[in-house]
Amino acid sequence: MGTSLIHIGLCSDYVFNIATMRRLRDASIALLVPLLIVLHLYIAPYTKVEESFNIQATHDIITYGIPFKNVNAYLKAHYDHLSFPGSVPRTFLGPLALAGLSRPFAWLVEGVDRQILGSNQNYLRCRASTDQEEPLVRAVLGLYNAFSILAFRNGIAHAFGSDTANWYILFQASQFHVMYYASRTLPNFFAFGISILALRSLIPSYVGSMKPPWRGIQEYRKALVLLTIIGVIFRSEIAILLGCHAAWLFFNKRLSPTKIVTSGLLGLAVGLGLTVTCDSFFWQKIPLWPELSGFIFNILQGRSAEWGTSPFHYYFTSSFPRLLLNPLTWLLCIPVALTTPALRDRALDMLVPNIAFVAIYSLQPHKEWRFVIYVLPPLTAVAAMGASWIWNRRTKSFLYRVFAMGLVASTLGTFVVSLGMLAISSSNYPGAEALNYLHAHMDGSQKVINVHMDTLSCMTGVTRFLQITPPKNGFASNGRTLWQYDKTENETQLLHPGFWDRFDYALTERPEKAIGGWKIIHSVDGFTGAQIVRPGETSRHRMGGDSLPTKPHPLTEDLWPGIGNAVYQSWLSVEDVMREWVTRGWWVQARMEPEIRILRSTKESVQKQPPKF
């Protein structure tokens, strides 16, 4: 009897240790998502024109607060959106939520250089504390999307097991677009996290037309409510995704028409109540529903076609291969999931409504991958189902073993490709680099500095977060320089000589357009394409330089000392290994050419006290 109890105890300990090791493995793999999102933010901390409305609005809410008296005058004096409204109004709900979530963290680290885009000591002497939060607010958005991805992963684990969930994370984390854009303030990525939570509630735990229990019905209804809300507030194309899922639930007898309609009406009421109330206030137009304005402008008036059109098959033949990135996900794993009887029904549950959404939306001539990004997690989950099936049978046949080895190799290769794309993408922000260079090299001797920033500068990273906030009294004092910025785009004004006389510096793509006496004091390179490095040639990374992709930015190093250099050295190691053992000396690097020039006026007032460049 005693021996039996000992055996039982040993077996229990063994089972416990195995279970613990599996939990640690699962947690370690899951951590890839938030870690990689933060890494992408760290390597590429700037934003571009597509993100400008939301990042500027978040800045204005954090910096200037929300007025409750003289509202119209206050918004016109301090907020950016009334001066640069864009083609159609956008909702303030995303920036408002982001500012609210970010503000407590900003207070906690008030004395830390949270901006990571400007910590040169000369720069710090003339800075205000409110211009430091851009990476902080982006980190909040990125971690919110990371949380949603992990919630979706947990739903997969519950429905299909931990092996499928782990393959899902490996595939998702190696996809460049999700990791890179998760922290970027595009309207699609405000909607992305909530859409994943909604689709998590639609993960098919119940196959075919099997009637789900009461809890399952509530999950389905919650999904429809959430999709309706984000469709009303953030992106109107989600209405098509909502309709496809509602039709699929009805077709499979999981929700009655009454429950579908009431769920949609509830989401519509909540979404409209939030967006009309908030946006009528910030835009000072009553009533205002921004997404309706965008729908009329882009769809009914067909104005989106002015940004280019693509053929019907674009999403299927171009976007999805680039989004999934790993070729075996769509060449091997998804076909395995669809042709395996044990997986087919639930794979179809996840594929059919999402593919139907993409097919219907393909009728719209103007196409961008971000319009269909919401279906990427379900597609990746189906690929993970196929990968898990192959992996768990790798010891049963030679063919499965070959497929399993191919999956490992292709996933590792996809991570390398994704990091290479990150390295290249980080060099796409010459406007931000130029403005930070100008700030960092001023010695504070000038009381007032006027800077003109041209269209390309503003499109490639310049935001209000990077601008030095003026003192509250609007005057230079206590050794601080008063910086004044101009973003004039009007061609008539730009052709008037008097316009240029008031500026001390200019950031411009074309120096010849600056009228008067100007001197180029610095040029900032930008990415202009890929370049082949032949065997025996030294890559740009090895030659050194100030504007290299993946090289630690001198301004990011100040916040997290050593991390940027570690990332840079790791990239060099990857390059060395790949060139020696895989590509036989061949390599691909970013081709960098001057894009933004920093000009200094040669007028007498500036020549008296030139900065030390």
Coordinates of C-alpha atoms in Angstrom, one line a residue:
M1 CA 0.0 0.0 0.0
G2 CA 2.8 2.4 0.9
T3 CA 4.7 1.6 -2.3
S4 CA 1.5 2.4 -4.3
L5 CA 1.1 5.7 -2.6
I6 CA 4.7 6.6 -3.4
H7 CA 4.1 5.7 -7.1
I8 CA 1.0 7.8 -7.1
G9 CA 2.8 10.7 -5.6
L10 CA 5.7 10.5 -8.1
C11 CA 3.2 10.3 -11.0
S12 CA 1.4 13.3 -9.6
D13 CA 4.6 15.3 -9.3
Y14 CA 5.6 14.4 -12.9
V15 CA 2.2 15.4 -14.2
F16 CA 2.4 18.7 -12.3
N17 CA 5.8 19.4 -13.6
I18 CA 4.8 18.7 -17.2
A19 CA 1.7 20.9 -16.8
T20 CA 3.9 23.7 -15.3
M21 CA 6.4 23.5 -18.1
R22 CA 3.6 23.7 -20.7
R23 CA 2.1 26.8 -19.0
L24 CA 5.6 28.5 -18.9
R25 CA 6.1 27.6 -22.6
D26 CA 2.7 29.0 -23.5
A27 CA 3.2 32.2 -21.5
S28 CA 6.7 32.7 -23.1
I29 CA 5.3 32.4 -26.6
A30 CA 2.4 34.7 -25.8
L31 CA 4.8 37.4 -24.5
L32 CA 6.2 37.7 -28.0
V33 CA 3.2 39.8 -29.0
P34 CA 3.6 42.7 -26.5
L35 CA 7.4 42.5 -26.7
L36 CA 7.5 42.8 -30.4
I37 CA 4.9 45.6 -30.5
V38 CA 7.0 47.6 -28.1
L39 CA 10.2 46.7 -30.1
H40 CA 8.6 48.0 -33.3
L41 CA 7.6 51.2 -31.5
Y42 CA 11.1 51.6 -30.1
I43 CA 12.8 51.2 -33.5
A44 CA 10.3 53.3 -35.4
P45 CA 9.0 55.9 -32.9
Y46 CA 7.7 58.4 -35.4
T47 CA 4.3 58.7 -37.2
K48 CA 3.2 59.6 -40.7
V49 CA 0.5 61.6 -42.3
E50 CA -2.1 58.8 -42.2
E51 CA -1.9 58.9 -38.4
S52 CA -1.7 62.6 -38.1
F53 CA -5.3 63.5 -37.1
N54 CA -5.5 61.1 -34.1
I55 CA -1.9 61.8 -32.8
Q56 CA -2.5 65.6 -33.1
A57 CA -5.9 65.3 -31.4
T58 CA -4.4 63.2 -28.6
H59 CA -1.7 65.7 -28.1
D60 CA -4.1 68.6 -27.9
I61 CA -6.3 66.9 -25.4
I62 CA -3.4 66.0 -23.2
T63 CA -1.6 69.4 -23.5
Y64 CA -4.5 71.8 -23.5
G65 CA -7.3 69.9 -21.8
I66 CA -11.0 70.0 -22.6
P67 CA -12.6 73.5 -22.5
F68 CA -16.0 74.1 -20.8
K69 CA -16.4 77.8 -21.5
N70 CA -15.6 79.8 -24.6
V71 CA -15.4 76.5 -26.3
N72 CA -15.3 77.5 -29.9
A73 CA -12.6 80.2 -29.4
Y74 CA -10.5 77.9 -27.2
L75 CA -10.6 75.1 -29.7
K76 CA -9.7 77.4 -32.6
A77 CA -6.8 78.9 -30.6
H78 CA -5.2 75.6 -29.4
Y79 CA -6.4 72.6 -31.3
D80 CA -4.9 71.5 -34.7
H81 CA -8.0 70.0 -36.3
L82 CA -9.8 73.3 -36.9
S83 CA -6.8 74.7 -38.8
F84 CA -6.2 71.5 -40.7
P85 CA -9.5 69.7 -40.8
G86 CA -8.7 67.2 -43.6
S87 CA -11.1 66.0 -46.3
V88 CA -13.7 64.8 -43.8
P89 CA -14.1 65.0 -40.0
R90 CA -12.8 62.2 -37.9
T91 CA -14.0 61.0 -34.5
F92 CA -12.4 62.3 -31.3
L93 CA -13.5 59.2 -29.3
G94 CA -10.2 57.3 -30.0
P95 CA -7.9 60.2 -29.1
L96 CA -10.1 61.0 -26.1
A97 CA -9.8 57.5 -24.8
L98 CA -6.1 57.3 -25.6
A99 CA -5.4 60.6 -23.8
G100 CA -7.4 59.5 -20.8
L101 CA -5.6 56.2 -20.5
S102 CA -2.2 57.8 -21.1
R103 CA -2.4 60.7 -18.8
P104 CA -2.0 58.8 -15.5
F105 CA 1.2 57.2 -16.8
A106 CA 2.4 60.6 -17.9
W107 CA 1.9 62.0 -14.4
L108 CA 3.8 59.0 -12.9
V109 CA 6.9 59.7 -15.0
E110 CA 6.6 63.5 -15.2
G111 CA 10.4 63.9 -14.7
V112 CA 11.4 61.3 -17.3
D113 CA 12.0 62.1 -20.9
R114 CA 9.0 60.0 -22.2
Q115 CA 9.2 61.5 -25.7
I116 CA 12.4 59.4 -26.5
L117 CA 12.6 61.7 -29.5
G118 CA 14.6 64.5 -27.9
S119 CA 16.8 64.3 -24.9
N120 CA 19.9 66.2 -26.0
Q121 CA 20.8 68.5 -23.1
N122 CA 20.6 71.7 -25.2
Y123 CA 17.2 70.6 -26.3
L124 CA 16.0 69.8 -22.8
R125 CA 16.8 73.3 -21.6
C126 CA 14.2 74.8 -23.9
R127 CA 11.6 72.1 -23.7
A128 CA 8.2 72.0 -22.0
S129 CA 7.1 68.9 -20.1
T130 CA 4.0 68.4 -22.2
D131 CA 5.7 67.6 -25.4
Q132 CA 7.0 64.2 -24.2
E133 CA 4.2 61.7 -24.5
E134 CA 4.0 60.5 -28.1
P135 CA 5.7 57.1 -27.6
L136 CA 3.8 56.8 -24.3
V137 CA 0.4 57.2 -25.9
R138 CA 1.5 54.9 -28.7
A139 CA 2.6 52.3 -26.2
V140 CA -0.8 52.4 -24.6
L141 CA -2.5 51.8 -27.9
G142 CA -0.1 49.1 -28.8
L143 CA -0.6 47.2 -25.5
Y144 CA -4.3 47.6 -25.8
N145 CA -4.1 45.8 -29.2
A146 CA -1.7 43.3 -27.7
F147 CA -4.2 42.5 -24.9
S148 CA -6.9 41.9 -27.6
I149 CA -4.6 39.6 -29.6
L150 CA -3.9 37.6 -26.4
A151 CA -7.6 37.4 -25.6
F152 CA -8.2 36.1 -29.1
R153 CA -5.4 33.6 -28.5
N154 CA -7.1 32.4 -25.3
G155 CA -10.3 31.9 -27.2
I156 CA -8.4 29.7 -29.7
A157 CA -6.8 27.7 -26.8
H158 CA -10.2 27.1 -25.3
A159 CA -11.7 26.0 -28.6
F160 CA -8.8 24.1 -30.3
G161 CA -6.1 23.6 -27.6
S162 CA -2.8 25.2 -26.6
D163 CA -0.8 23.9 -29.5
T164 CA -3.1 25.7 -32.0
A165 CA -3.0 28.8 -29.8
N166 CA 0.8 28.7 -29.8
W167 CA 1.0 28.4 -33.6
Y168 CA -1.4 31.3 -33.9
I169 CA 0.9 33.5 -31.8
L170 CA 4.0 32.4 -33.7
F171 CA 2.3 33.2 -37.0
Q172 CA 0.7 36.5 -35.8
A173 CA 3.9 37.8 -34.1
S174 CA 5.9 37.2 -37.2
Q175 CA 3.5 39.2 -39.4
F176 CA 5.1 42.6 -39.9
H177 CA 2.0 44.7 -40.5
V178 CA 0.2 43.8 -37.2
M179 CA 3.2 44.3 -35.0
Y180 CA 4.3 47.5 -36.7
Y181 CA 0.9 49.2 -36.9
A182 CA -0.6 48.0 -33.6
S183 CA 0.7 51.1 -31.9
R184 CA 0.0 53.5 -34.7
T185 CA -3.0 55.9 -34.5
L186 CA -4.8 54.9 -37.6
P187 CA -8.6 54.7 -37.2
N188 CA -8.4 51.1 -38.3
F189 CA -6.2 50.2 -35.3
F190 CA -8.4 51.9 -32.8
A191 CA -11.1 49.6 -34.2
F192 CA -8.7 46.6 -34.5
G193 CA -8.6 45.7 -30.8
I194 CA -12.3 45.8 -30.3
S195 CA -12.9 43.9 -33.5
I196 CA -10.6 41.1 -32.3
L197 CA -12.6 40.9 -29.0
A198 CA -15.8 40.7 -31.0
L199 CA -14.4 37.9 -33.3
R200 CA -13.1 36.1 -30.2
S201 CA -16.7 35.7 -29.1
L202 CA -17.5 34.2 -32.5
I203 CA -14.8 31.5 -32.4
P204 CA -16.8 28.4 -33.2
S205 CA -16.9 26.1 -30.2
Y206 CA -20.1 24.7 -31.5
V207 CA -19.9 23.1 -34.9
G208 CA -22.4 23.2 -37.8
S209 CA -26.0 24.0 -36.9
M210 CA -25.7 22.7 -33.3
K211 CA -27.7 25.0 -31.1
P212 CA -25.3 26.8 -28.7
P213 CA -26.2 27.1 -25.0
W214 CA -27.4 30.3 -23.4
R215 CA -23.8 31.6 -22.8
G216 CA -22.9 31.0 -26.4
I217 CA -25.9 33.0 -27.6
Q218 CA -24.9 35.9 -25.3
E219 CA -21.3 35.8 -26.7
Y220 CA -22.7 36.0 -30.3
R221 CA -24.9 38.9 -29.4
K222 CA -22.0 40.7 -27.7
A223 CA -19.9 40.3 -30.8
L224 CA -22.6 41.9 -33.0
V225 CA -23.0 44.8 -30.5
L226 CA -19.3 45.4 -30.5
L227 CA -19.0 45.3 -34.3
T228 CA -21.9 47.7 -34.6
I229 CA -20.3 50.2 -32.2
I230 CA -16.9 50.3 -33.9
G231 CA -18.6 50.4 -37.3
V232 CA -20.6 53.5 -36.3
I233 CA -17.7 55.2 -34.6
F234 CA -14.4 54.3 -36.3
R235 CA -14.8 52.5 -39.7
S236 CA -18.0 52.2 -41.7
E237 CA -16.7 49.2 -43.7
I238 CA -17.1 47.1 -40.5
A239 CA -20.8 47.2 -41.3
I240 CA -20.2 44.8 -44.1
L241 CA -18.2 42.5 -41.7
L242 CA -21.1 42.7 -39.3
G243 CA -23.6 41.8 -41.9
C244 CA -21.6 38.8 -43.1
H245 CA -21.3 37.4 -39.5
A246 CA -24.9 38.1 -38.8
A247 CA -26.0 36.3 -41.9
W248 CA -23.7 33.3 -41.1
L249 CA -25.2 33.1 -37.5
F250 CA -28.7 33.2 -38.9
F251 CA -27.9 30.6 -41.7
N252 CA -26.5 28.2 -39.1
K253 CA -29.5 28.8 -36.7
R254 CA -27.4 30.1 -33.9
L255 CA -29.2 33.4 -33.6
S256 CA -32.8 34.3 -34.4
P257 CA -33.6 37.4 -36.6
T258 CA -35.0 39.1 -33.5
K259 CA -31.8 38.7 -31.5
I260 CA -29.7 39.8 -34.5
V261 CA -31.8 43.0 -35.0
T262 CA -31.9 43.9 -31.3
S263 CA -28.2 43.4 -30.9
G264 CA -27.6 45.7 -33.9
L265 CA -30.0 48.3 -32.6
L266 CA -28.3 48.3 -29.2
G267 CA -24.9 48.8 -30.8
L268 CA -26.2 51.5 -33.1
A269 CA -27.7 53.4 -30.1
V270 CA -24.6 53.2 -28.1
G271 CA -22.3 54.1 -31.0
L272 CA -24.4 57.0 -32.2
G273 CA -24.8 58.4 -28.7
L274 CA -21.1 58.4 -28.1
T275 CA -19.9 59.7 -31.4
V276 CA -22.5 62.4 -32.0
T277 CA -22.2 63.7 -28.5
C278 CA -18.4 63.8 -28.5
D279 CA -17.7 64.9 -32.1
S280 CA -20.4 67.6 -32.2
F281 CA -18.6 69.2 -29.3
F282 CA -15.0 69.0 -30.6
W283 CA -15.9 69.9 -34.2
Q284 CA -18.5 72.5 -33.1
K285 CA -21.1 71.2 -35.6
I286 CA -24.4 70.0 -34.3
P287 CA -25.3 67.2 -35.0
L288 CA -22.2 65.5 -36.5
W289 CA -21.6 61.9 -37.2
P290 CA -18.1 61.7 -38.7
E291 CA -18.3 58.2 -40.1
L292 CA -21.4 59.1 -42.0
S293 CA -19.6 62.1 -43.5
G294 CA -16.7 59.8 -44.5
F295 CA -19.1 57.2 -46.0
I296 CA -20.8 59.9 -48.1
F297 CA -17.5 61.4 -49.2
N298 CA -15.7 58.1 -50.0
I299 CA -18.5 55.8 -51.1
L300 CA -21.5 57.7 -52.3
Q301 CA -19.5 60.5 -53.9
G302 CA -16.7 58.1 -55.0
R303 CA -14.0 60.4 -53.9
S304 CA -11.8 57.7 -52.5
A305 CA -11.0 56.7 -56.0
E306 CA -8.9 59.9 -56.2
W307 CA -6.3 58.0 -54.1
G308 CA -6.0 55.3 -56.6
T309 CA -7.9 52.1 -57.6
S310 CA -7.1 48.4 -57.7
P311 CA -8.6 45.4 -59.4
F312 CA -11.2 43.2 -57.7
H313 CA -8.7 40.5 -56.8
Y314 CA -6.2 42.9 -55.1
Y315 CA -6.9 41.8 -51.6
F316 CA -6.7 38.1 -52.4
T317 CA -3.7 38.2 -54.7
S318 CA -1.7 41.0 -53.1
S319 CA -2.8 42.1 -49.6
F320 CA -3.3 38.7 -48.0
P321 CA 0.1 37.2 -49.1
R322 CA 1.8 40.3 -47.7
L323 CA -0.2 40.4 -44.5
L324 CA 0.1 36.7 -43.7
L325 CA 3.8 36.9 -44.9
N326 CA 4.6 33.3 -44.2
P327 CA 3.8 31.5 -47.5
L328 CA 3.1 28.2 -45.9
T329 CA 0.2 29.7 -44.0
W330 CA -1.9 30.0 -47.1
L331 CA -0.2 27.4 -49.3
L332 CA -0.2 24.6 -46.8
C333 CA -1.8 25.2 -43.4
I334 CA -5.2 26.7 -44.5
P335 CA -5.7 24.0 -47.2
V336 CA -4.9 21.3 -44.5
A337 CA -7.5 22.8 -42.2
L338 CA -10.1 22.9 -44.9
T339 CA -9.5 19.3 -46.2
T340 CA -9.2 17.6 -42.8
P341 CA -12.7 16.3 -41.8
A342 CA -12.0 16.9 -38.1
L343 CA -11.2 20.6 -38.7
R344 CA -13.2 21.5 -41.8
D345 CA -16.5 22.7 -40.2
R346 CA -14.9 25.0 -37.7
A347 CA -12.4 26.3 -40.2
L348 CA -15.3 27.2 -42.5
D349 CA -17.0 28.9 -39.6
M350 CA -14.0 31.2 -39.3
L351 CA -13.3 31.6 -43.0
V352 CA -16.6 32.0 -44.8
P353 CA -18.1 35.2 -43.2
N354 CA -14.7 36.9 -43.2
I355 CA -13.8 36.0 -46.8
A356 CA -17.4 37.1 -47.8
F357 CA -16.7 40.5 -46.2
V358 CA -13.5 40.8 -48.2
A359 CA -15.2 39.7 -51.5
I360 CA -18.0 42.2 -51.0
Y361 CA -15.7 45.0 -50.1
S362 CA -13.5 44.3 -53.1
L363 CA -16.3 45.9 -55.2
Q364 CA -15.0 49.2 -53.8
P365 CA -12.4 50.5 -56.3
H366 CA -10.0 52.1 -53.8
K367 CA -8.3 49.4 -51.8
E368 CA -5.8 49.4 -49.0
W369 CA -4.7 46.5 -46.8
R370 CA -5.7 48.2 -43.6
F371 CA -9.4 48.2 -44.7
V372 CA -9.4 44.4 -44.3
I373 CA -7.0 44.0 -41.4
Y374 CA -9.8 42.8 -39.1
V375 CA -10.0 39.4 -40.8
L376 CA -6.3 38.7 -40.4
P377 CA -6.5 37.1 -36.9
P378 CA -9.3 34.6 -38.0
L379 CA -7.3 33.7 -41.2
T380 CA -4.2 33.2 -39.0
A381 CA -6.2 31.1 -36.6
V382 CA -7.3 28.8 -39.4
A383 CA -3.7 28.5 -40.5
A384 CA -2.7 27.7 -36.9
M385 CA -5.3 24.8 -36.9
G386 CA -3.6 23.3 -39.9
A387 CA -0.1 23.9 -38.5
S388 CA -1.0 22.2 -35.2
W389 CA -2.5 19.2 -37.1
I390 CA 0.8 18.8 -39.0
W391 CA 3.0 19.4 -36.0
N392 CA 1.2 16.8 -33.8
R393 CA 1.6 14.2 -36.5
R394 CA 5.3 14.8 -37.3
T395 CA 6.4 11.5 -35.9
K396 CA 3.8 9.5 -37.8
S397 CA 5.0 9.8 -41.4
F398 CA 7.9 11.2 -43.4
L399 CA 5.7 13.7 -45.2
Y400 CA 4.4 15.2 -42.0
R401 CA 8.0 15.4 -40.7
V402 CA 9.0 17.3 -43.8
F403 CA 6.0 19.6 -43.5
A404 CA 6.8 20.2 -39.8
M405 CA 10.4 21.1 -40.5
G406 CA 9.2 23.4 -43.3
L407 CA 6.9 25.2 -40.9
V408 CA 9.7 25.8 -38.4
A409 CA 12.0 27.1 -41.1
S410 CA 9.4 29.3 -42.8
T411 CA 8.4 30.8 -39.4
L412 CA 11.9 31.6 -38.4
G413 CA 12.5 33.1 -41.9
T414 CA 9.3 35.1 -41.6
F415 CA 10.6 36.6 -38.3
V416 CA 13.8 37.6 -40.1
V417 CA 11.9 39.2 -43.0
S418 CA 9.6 41.0 -40.7
L419 CA 12.5 42.5 -38.8
G420 CA 14.1 43.5 -42.1
M421 CA 10.9 45.3 -43.0
L422 CA 11.0 47.0 -39.6
A423 CA 14.6 48.2 -40.3
I424 CA 13.6 49.6 -43.7
S425 CA 10.3 51.2 -42.4
S426 CA 12.1 53.0 -39.6
S427 CA 14.0 55.1 -42.2
N428 CA 10.8 56.6 -43.6
Y429 CA 10.6 59.6 -41.2
P430 CA 13.1 62.2 -42.4
G431 CA 10.8 65.1 -41.4
A432 CA 10.8 64.0 -37.7
E433 CA 14.6 63.4 -37.9
A434 CA 15.2 66.8 -39.3
L435 CA 13.1 68.7 -36.7
N436 CA 14.8 66.8 -33.9
Y437 CA 18.2 67.5 -35.3
L438 CA 17.4 71.2 -35.4
H439 CA 16.1 71.2 -31.8
A440 CA 19.1 69.3 -30.6
H441 CA 21.7 71.6 -32.2
M442 CA 20.4 74.9 -30.9
D443 CA 22.3 76.5 -28.1
G444 CA 19.5 78.6 -26.6
S445 CA 21.1 81.9 -27.5
Q446 CA 18.2 83.1 -29.7
K447 CA 15.1 84.3 -27.9
V448 CA 12.6 83.4 -30.7
I449 CA 13.1 80.9 -33.6
N450 CA 10.6 80.7 -36.5
V451 CA 10.6 77.5 -38.5
H452 CA 8.7 76.6 -41.7
M453 CA 8.0 72.9 -42.3
D454 CA 7.0 71.9 -45.8
T455 CA 4.4 69.3 -46.8
L456 CA 6.9 66.4 -47.0
S457 CA 8.3 67.2 -43.6
C458 CA 4.8 67.1 -42.0
M459 CA 4.0 63.9 -43.9
T460 CA 7.1 62.1 -42.6
G461 CA 7.0 62.4 -38.9
V462 CA 6.5 66.0 -37.7
T463 CA 3.8 66.1 -35.1
R464 CA 2.8 68.5 -32.3
F465 CA 4.4 66.2 -29.9
L466 CA 7.8 67.0 -31.4
Q467 CA 7.3 70.7 -31.3
I468 CA 8.5 72.5 -28.2
T469 CA 5.5 73.8 -26.4
P470 CA 5.6 77.6 -25.9
P471 CA 5.4 79.1 -22.4
K472 CA 1.9 79.8 -21.1
N473 CA 2.4 83.5 -21.4
G474 CA 3.6 83.1 -25.0
F475 CA 6.9 84.9 -24.5
A476 CA 10.5 83.7 -24.2
S477 CA 11.7 83.8 -20.6
N478 CA 14.2 82.3 -18.1
G479 CA 16.6 81.4 -20.9
R480 CA 14.0 79.5 -22.8
T481 CA 13.7 79.9 -26.5
L482 CA 10.3 80.5 -28.0
W483 CA 9.8 78.2 -31.0
Q484 CA 7.2 79.1 -33.5
Y485 CA 6.2 76.6 -36.3
D486 CA 4.5 77.1 -39.6
K487 CA 3.0 74.5 -41.9
T488 CA 1.6 76.7 -44.7
E489 CA 0.8 74.7 -47.8
N490 CA -0.9 77.4 -49.9
E491 CA 1.2 77.8 -53.1
T492 CA 0.3 81.4 -53.6
Q493 CA 1.7 82.3 -50.2
L494 CA 4.8 80.2 -50.7
L495 CA 5.6 82.2 -53.9
H496 CA 5.5 85.6 -52.1
P497 CA 9.1 86.7 -51.0
G498 CA 7.7 88.4 -47.9
F499 CA 6.4 85.1 -46.6
W500 CA 9.9 83.7 -46.2
D501 CA 11.4 86.8 -44.6
R502 CA 10.0 85.9 -41.2
F503 CA 11.6 82.5 -40.9
D504 CA 15.0 81.7 -39.4
Y505 CA 15.0 78.0 -40.5
A506 CA 13.1 75.9 -43.0
L507 CA 12.7 72.1 -43.4
T508 CA 12.1 71.4 -47.0
E509 CA 12.3 68.8 -49.7
R510 CA 13.2 71.3 -52.4
P511 CA 15.6 74.1 -51.2
E512 CA 15.1 76.0 -54.5
K513 CA 11.5 76.9 -53.5
A514 CA 12.7 78.9 -50.5
I515 CA 12.9 82.5 -51.7
G516 CA 15.7 84.7 -50.4
G517 CA 19.1 83.9 -48.9
W518 CA 19.3 80.4 -47.4
K519 CA 22.1 78.0 -46.6
I520 CA 21.8 74.2 -46.3
I521 CA 23.2 73.2 -42.9
H522 CA 22.1 69.6 -42.9
S523 CA 20.4 66.9 -45.0
V524 CA 18.4 64.0 -43.7
D525 CA 18.2 60.8 -45.7
G526 CA 15.1 58.8 -46.4
F527 CA 14.3 55.4 -47.8
T528 CA 14.0 55.4 -51.5
G529 CA 14.0 51.7 -52.3
A530 CA 15.9 48.4 -51.9
Q531 CA 19.5 47.9 -52.9
I532 CA 21.3 44.6 -53.6
V533 CA 24.6 44.1 -51.8
R534 CA 26.9 41.7 -53.7
P535 CA 29.4 39.2 -52.2
G536 CA 32.5 41.1 -51.0
E537 CA 30.7 44.4 -50.7
T538 CA 30.2 46.1 -47.3
S539 CA 26.7 46.8 -46.4
R540 CA 25.5 50.3 -45.3
H541 CA 25.2 49.1 -41.7
R542 CA 28.8 48.1 -41.6
M543 CA 30.0 51.3 -43.2
G544 CA 28.3 53.4 -40.5
G545 CA 26.3 56.6 -40.9
D546 CA 23.9 58.8 -39.0
S547 CA 20.6 57.7 -40.7
L548 CA 20.7 54.0 -40.9
P549 CA 17.8 51.7 -40.4
T550 CA 18.1 49.8 -37.1
K551 CA 21.0 51.9 -35.9
P552 CA 20.2 53.1 -32.3
H553 CA 18.7 56.5 -32.5
P554 CA 20.7 58.9 -30.2
L555 CA 17.5 60.2 -28.8
T556 CA 15.9 56.8 -28.1
E557 CA 19.1 55.6 -26.3
D558 CA 18.6 58.2 -23.6
L559 CA 15.4 56.7 -22.3
W560 CA 16.5 53.0 -22.4
P561 CA 20.3 53.1 -22.4
G562 CA 21.9 50.2 -24.2
I563 CA 18.7 48.7 -25.5
G564 CA 19.0 50.4 -28.9
N565 CA 22.6 49.4 -29.3
A566 CA 21.8 45.8 -28.3
V567 CA 19.1 45.7 -31.0
Y568 CA 21.5 47.2 -33.6
Q569 CA 24.3 44.7 -32.7
S570 CA 21.7 41.8 -32.9
W571 CA 20.7 42.9 -36.4
L572 CA 24.4 43.0 -37.5
S573 CA 24.8 39.5 -36.1
V574 CA 21.8 38.3 -38.1
E575 CA 23.2 39.9 -41.2
D576 CA 26.6 38.3 -40.7
V577 CA 25.0 34.8 -40.2
M578 CA 22.6 35.1 -43.1
R579 CA 25.3 36.3 -45.5
E580 CA 27.8 33.7 -44.5
W581 CA 25.6 30.6 -44.2
V582 CA 22.4 31.2 -46.2
T583 CA 22.8 33.8 -49.0
R584 CA 26.5 33.3 -49.7
G585 CA 27.3 36.9 -49.4
W586 CA 24.3 38.4 -51.0
W587 CA 22.1 40.9 -49.0
V588 CA 19.4 43.4 -49.4
Q589 CA 19.6 46.8 -47.8
A590 CA 17.8 50.1 -47.8
R591 CA 18.8 52.7 -50.4
M592 CA 19.0 56.0 -48.6
E593 CA 19.0 59.4 -50.3
P594 CA 18.7 63.0 -49.1
E595 CA 15.0 63.9 -48.7
I596 CA 14.7 66.8 -46.2
R597 CA 17.2 69.7 -46.1
I598 CA 17.5 72.0 -43.1
L599 CA 17.9 75.6 -44.3
R600 CA 19.2 78.5 -42.3
S601 CA 18.3 82.0 -43.3
T602 CA 21.4 84.1 -44.1
K603 CA 19.7 87.4 -43.1
E604 CA 21.8 89.4 -40.6
S605 CA 19.7 88.7 -37.5
V606 CA 20.4 85.0 -37.8
Q607 CA 24.0 85.3 -38.8
K608 CA 24.9 87.1 -35.6
Q609 CA 24.2 84.1 -33.4
P610 CA 24.6 80.9 -35.5
P611 CA 24.1 77.6 -33.7
K612 CA 26.9 75.1 -33.4
F613 CA 26.0 72.5 -36.1

